[in-house]
mmCIF file of N, CA and C in Angstrom:
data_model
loop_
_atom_site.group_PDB
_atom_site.id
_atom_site.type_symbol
_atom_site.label_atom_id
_atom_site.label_comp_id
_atom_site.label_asym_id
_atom_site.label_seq_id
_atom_site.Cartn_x
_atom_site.Cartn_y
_atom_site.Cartn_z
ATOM 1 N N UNK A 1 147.473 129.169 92.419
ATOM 2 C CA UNK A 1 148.463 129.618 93.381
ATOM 3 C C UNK A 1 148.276 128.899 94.709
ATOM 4 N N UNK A 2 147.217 128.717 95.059
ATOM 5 C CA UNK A 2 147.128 128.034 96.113
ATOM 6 C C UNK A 2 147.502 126.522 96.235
ATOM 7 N N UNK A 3 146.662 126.262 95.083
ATOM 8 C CA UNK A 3 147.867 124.448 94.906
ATOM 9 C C UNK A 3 148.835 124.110 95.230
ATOM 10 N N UNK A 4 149.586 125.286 94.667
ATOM 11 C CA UNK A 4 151.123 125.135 94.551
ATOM 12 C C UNK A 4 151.577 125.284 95.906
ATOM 13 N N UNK A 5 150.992 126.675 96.793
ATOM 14 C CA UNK A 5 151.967 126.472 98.165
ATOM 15 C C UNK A 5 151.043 125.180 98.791
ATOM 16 N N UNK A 6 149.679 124.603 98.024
ATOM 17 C CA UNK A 6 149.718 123.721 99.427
ATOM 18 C C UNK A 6 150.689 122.198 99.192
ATOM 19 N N UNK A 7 150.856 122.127 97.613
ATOM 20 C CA UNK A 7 151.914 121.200 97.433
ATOM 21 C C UNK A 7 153.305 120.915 98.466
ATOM 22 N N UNK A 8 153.600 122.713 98.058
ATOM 23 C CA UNK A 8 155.143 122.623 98.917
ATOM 24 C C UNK A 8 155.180 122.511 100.166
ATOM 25 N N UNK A 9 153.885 122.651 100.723
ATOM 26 C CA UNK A 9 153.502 122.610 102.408
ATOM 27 C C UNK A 9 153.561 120.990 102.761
ATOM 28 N N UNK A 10 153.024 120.002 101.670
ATOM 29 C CA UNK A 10 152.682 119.039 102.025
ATOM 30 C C UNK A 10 153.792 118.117 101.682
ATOM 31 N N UNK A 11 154.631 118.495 100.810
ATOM 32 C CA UNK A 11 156.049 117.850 100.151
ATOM 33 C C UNK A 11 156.999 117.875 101.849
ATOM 34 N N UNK A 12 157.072 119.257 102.616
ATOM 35 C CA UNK A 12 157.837 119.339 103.604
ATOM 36 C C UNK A 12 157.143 118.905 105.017
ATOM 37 N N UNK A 13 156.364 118.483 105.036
ATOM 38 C CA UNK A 13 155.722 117.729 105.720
ATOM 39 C C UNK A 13 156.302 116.824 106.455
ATOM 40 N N UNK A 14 156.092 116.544 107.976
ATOM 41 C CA UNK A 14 157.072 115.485 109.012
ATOM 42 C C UNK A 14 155.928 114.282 108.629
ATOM 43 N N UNK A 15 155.073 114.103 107.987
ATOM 44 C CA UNK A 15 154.190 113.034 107.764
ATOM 45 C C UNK A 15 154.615 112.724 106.655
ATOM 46 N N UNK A 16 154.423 113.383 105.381
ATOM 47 C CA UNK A 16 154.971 113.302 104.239
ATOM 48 C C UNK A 16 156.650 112.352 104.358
ATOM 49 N N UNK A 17 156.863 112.769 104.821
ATOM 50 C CA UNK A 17 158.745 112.553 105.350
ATOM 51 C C UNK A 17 158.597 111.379 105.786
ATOM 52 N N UNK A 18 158.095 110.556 106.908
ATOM 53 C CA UNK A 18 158.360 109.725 107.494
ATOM 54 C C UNK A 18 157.327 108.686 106.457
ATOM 55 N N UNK A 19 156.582 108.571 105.640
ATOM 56 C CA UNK A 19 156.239 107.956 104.424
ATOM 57 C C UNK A 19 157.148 107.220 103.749
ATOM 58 N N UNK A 20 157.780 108.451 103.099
ATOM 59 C CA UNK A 20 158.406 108.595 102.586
ATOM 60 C C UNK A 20 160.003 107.696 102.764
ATOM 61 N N UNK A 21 160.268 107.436 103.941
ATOM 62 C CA UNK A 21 161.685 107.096 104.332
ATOM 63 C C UNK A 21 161.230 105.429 105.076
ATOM 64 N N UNK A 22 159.994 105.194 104.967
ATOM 65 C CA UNK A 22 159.341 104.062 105.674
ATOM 66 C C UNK A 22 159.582 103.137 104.244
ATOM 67 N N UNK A 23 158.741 104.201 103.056
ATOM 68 C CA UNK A 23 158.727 103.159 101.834
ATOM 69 C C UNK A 23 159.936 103.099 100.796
ATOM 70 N N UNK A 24 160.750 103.875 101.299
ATOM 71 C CA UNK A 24 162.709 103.658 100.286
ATOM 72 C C UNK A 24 162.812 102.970 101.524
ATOM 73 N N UNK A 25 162.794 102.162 102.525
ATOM 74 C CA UNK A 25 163.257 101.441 103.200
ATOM 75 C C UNK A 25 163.067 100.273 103.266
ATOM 76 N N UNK A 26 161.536 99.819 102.966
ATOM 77 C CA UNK A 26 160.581 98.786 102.798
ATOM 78 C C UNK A 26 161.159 98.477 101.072
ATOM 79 N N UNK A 27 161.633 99.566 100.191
ATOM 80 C CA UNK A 27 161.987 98.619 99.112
ATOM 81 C C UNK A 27 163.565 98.417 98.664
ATOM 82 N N UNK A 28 164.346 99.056 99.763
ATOM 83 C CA UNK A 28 165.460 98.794 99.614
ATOM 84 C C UNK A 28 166.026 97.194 100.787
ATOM 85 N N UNK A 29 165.064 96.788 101.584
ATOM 86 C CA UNK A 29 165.301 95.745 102.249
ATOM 87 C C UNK A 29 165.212 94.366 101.206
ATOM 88 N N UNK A 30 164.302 94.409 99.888
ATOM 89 C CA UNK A 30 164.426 93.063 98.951
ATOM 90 C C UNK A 30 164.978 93.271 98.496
ATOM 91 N N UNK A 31 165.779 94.413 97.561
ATOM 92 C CA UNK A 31 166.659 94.957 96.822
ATOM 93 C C UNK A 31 168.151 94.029 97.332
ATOM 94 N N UNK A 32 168.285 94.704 98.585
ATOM 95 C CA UNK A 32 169.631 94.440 99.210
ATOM 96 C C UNK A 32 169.497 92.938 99.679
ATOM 97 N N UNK A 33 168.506 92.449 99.572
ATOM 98 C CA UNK A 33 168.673 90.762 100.101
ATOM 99 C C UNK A 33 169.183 90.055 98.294
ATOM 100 N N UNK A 34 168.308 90.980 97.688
ATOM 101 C CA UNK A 34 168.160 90.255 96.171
ATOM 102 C C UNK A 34 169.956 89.990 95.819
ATOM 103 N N UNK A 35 170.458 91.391 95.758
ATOM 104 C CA UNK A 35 171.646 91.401 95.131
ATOM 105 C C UNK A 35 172.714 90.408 96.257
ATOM 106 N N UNK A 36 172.595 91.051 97.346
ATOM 107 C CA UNK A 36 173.270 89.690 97.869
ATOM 108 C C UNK A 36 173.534 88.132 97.516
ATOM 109 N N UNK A 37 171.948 88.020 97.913
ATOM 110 C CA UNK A 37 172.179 86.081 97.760
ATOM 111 C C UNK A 37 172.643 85.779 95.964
ATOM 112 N N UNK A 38 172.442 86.811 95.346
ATOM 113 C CA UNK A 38 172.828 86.874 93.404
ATOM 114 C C UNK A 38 174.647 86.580 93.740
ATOM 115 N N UNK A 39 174.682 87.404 94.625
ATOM 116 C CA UNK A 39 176.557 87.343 94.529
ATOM 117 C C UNK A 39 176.874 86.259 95.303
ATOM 118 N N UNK A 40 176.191 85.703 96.226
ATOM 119 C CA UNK A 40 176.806 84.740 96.902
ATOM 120 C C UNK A 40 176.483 83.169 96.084
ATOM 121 N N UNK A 41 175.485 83.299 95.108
ATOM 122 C CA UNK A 41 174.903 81.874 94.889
ATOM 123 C C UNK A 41 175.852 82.221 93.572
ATOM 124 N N UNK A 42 176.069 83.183 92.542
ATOM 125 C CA UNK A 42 177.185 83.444 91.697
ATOM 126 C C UNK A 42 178.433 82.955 92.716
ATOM 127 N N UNK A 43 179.078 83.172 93.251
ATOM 128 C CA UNK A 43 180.230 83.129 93.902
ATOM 129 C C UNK A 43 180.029 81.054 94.028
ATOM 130 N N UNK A 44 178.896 80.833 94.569
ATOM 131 C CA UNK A 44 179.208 78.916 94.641
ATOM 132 C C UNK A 44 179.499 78.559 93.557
ATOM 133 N N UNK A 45 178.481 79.038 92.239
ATOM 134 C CA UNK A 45 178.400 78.393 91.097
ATOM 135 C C UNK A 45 179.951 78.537 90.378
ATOM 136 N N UNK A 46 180.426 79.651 90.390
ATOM 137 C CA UNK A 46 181.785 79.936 89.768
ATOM 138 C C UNK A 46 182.790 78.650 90.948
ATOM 139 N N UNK A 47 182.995 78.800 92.244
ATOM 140 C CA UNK A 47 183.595 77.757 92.753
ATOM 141 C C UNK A 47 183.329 76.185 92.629
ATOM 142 N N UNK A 48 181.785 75.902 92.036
ATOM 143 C CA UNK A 48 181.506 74.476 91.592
ATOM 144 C C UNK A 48 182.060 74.388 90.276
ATOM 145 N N UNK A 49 182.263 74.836 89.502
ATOM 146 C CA UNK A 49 182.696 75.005 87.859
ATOM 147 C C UNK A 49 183.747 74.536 88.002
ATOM 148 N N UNK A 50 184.822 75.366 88.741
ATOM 149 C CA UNK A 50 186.153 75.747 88.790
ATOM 150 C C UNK A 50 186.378 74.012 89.353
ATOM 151 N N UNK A 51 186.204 73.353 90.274
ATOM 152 C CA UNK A 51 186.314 72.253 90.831
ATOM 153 C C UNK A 51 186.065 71.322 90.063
ATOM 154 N N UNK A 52 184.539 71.417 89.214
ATOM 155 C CA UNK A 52 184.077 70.150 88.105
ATOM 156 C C UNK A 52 185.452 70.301 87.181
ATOM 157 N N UNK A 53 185.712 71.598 86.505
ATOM 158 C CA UNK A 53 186.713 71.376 85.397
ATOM 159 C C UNK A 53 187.746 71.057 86.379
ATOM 160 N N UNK A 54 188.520 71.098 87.119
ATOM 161 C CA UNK A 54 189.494 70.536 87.680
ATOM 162 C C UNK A 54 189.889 68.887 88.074
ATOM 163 N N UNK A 55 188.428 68.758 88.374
ATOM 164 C CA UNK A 55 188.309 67.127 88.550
ATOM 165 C C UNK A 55 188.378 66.488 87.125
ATOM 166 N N UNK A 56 187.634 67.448 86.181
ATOM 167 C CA UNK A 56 187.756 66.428 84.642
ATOM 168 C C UNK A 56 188.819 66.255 83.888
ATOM 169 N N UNK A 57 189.805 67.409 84.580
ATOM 170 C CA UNK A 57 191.347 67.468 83.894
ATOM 171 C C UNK A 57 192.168 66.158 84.572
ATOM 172 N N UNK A 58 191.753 66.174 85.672
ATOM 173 C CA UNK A 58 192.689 65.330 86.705
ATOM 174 C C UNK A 58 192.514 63.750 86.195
ATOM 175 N N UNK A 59 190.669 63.576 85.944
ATOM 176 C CA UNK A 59 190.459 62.207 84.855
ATOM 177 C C UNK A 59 190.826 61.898 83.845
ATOM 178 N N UNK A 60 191.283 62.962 83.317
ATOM 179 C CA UNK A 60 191.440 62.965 81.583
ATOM 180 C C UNK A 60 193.444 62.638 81.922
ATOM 181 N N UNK A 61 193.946 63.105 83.046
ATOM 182 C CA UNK A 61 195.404 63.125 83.025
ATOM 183 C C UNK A 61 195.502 61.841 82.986
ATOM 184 N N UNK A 62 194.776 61.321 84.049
ATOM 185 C CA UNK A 62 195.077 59.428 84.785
ATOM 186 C C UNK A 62 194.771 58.544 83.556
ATOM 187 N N UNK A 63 193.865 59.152 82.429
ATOM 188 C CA UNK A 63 193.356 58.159 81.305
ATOM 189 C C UNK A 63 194.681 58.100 80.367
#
């Protein structure tokens, strides 16, 4: 019995808390860089594609 309230004592904790919101912060900062530069370096690669096949149509027209 005592465990338990000192659990819930230590779960509501302003120390506990600020841990807590330090380290979902610390791992949502690579997270959110990760998915970013994924969509932006996706986003070149789909616009380099789109251009290569365009240029090879345009060679293949003139041949």
């Amino acid at each position: 019995m005592l465990k338990l309230k000192f659990n819930l004592k230590f779960k509501h904790s302003p120390i506990f808390r600020s841990f807590l919101i330090s380290y979902v912060l610390i791992l949502l900062i690579p997270m959110l860089t990760g998915f970013i530069s994924y969509f932006v370096s996706s986003d070149i690669i789909k616009t380099n594609s789109l251009e290569a096949s365009a240029m090879l149509l345009n060679q293949s027209k003139d041949i």
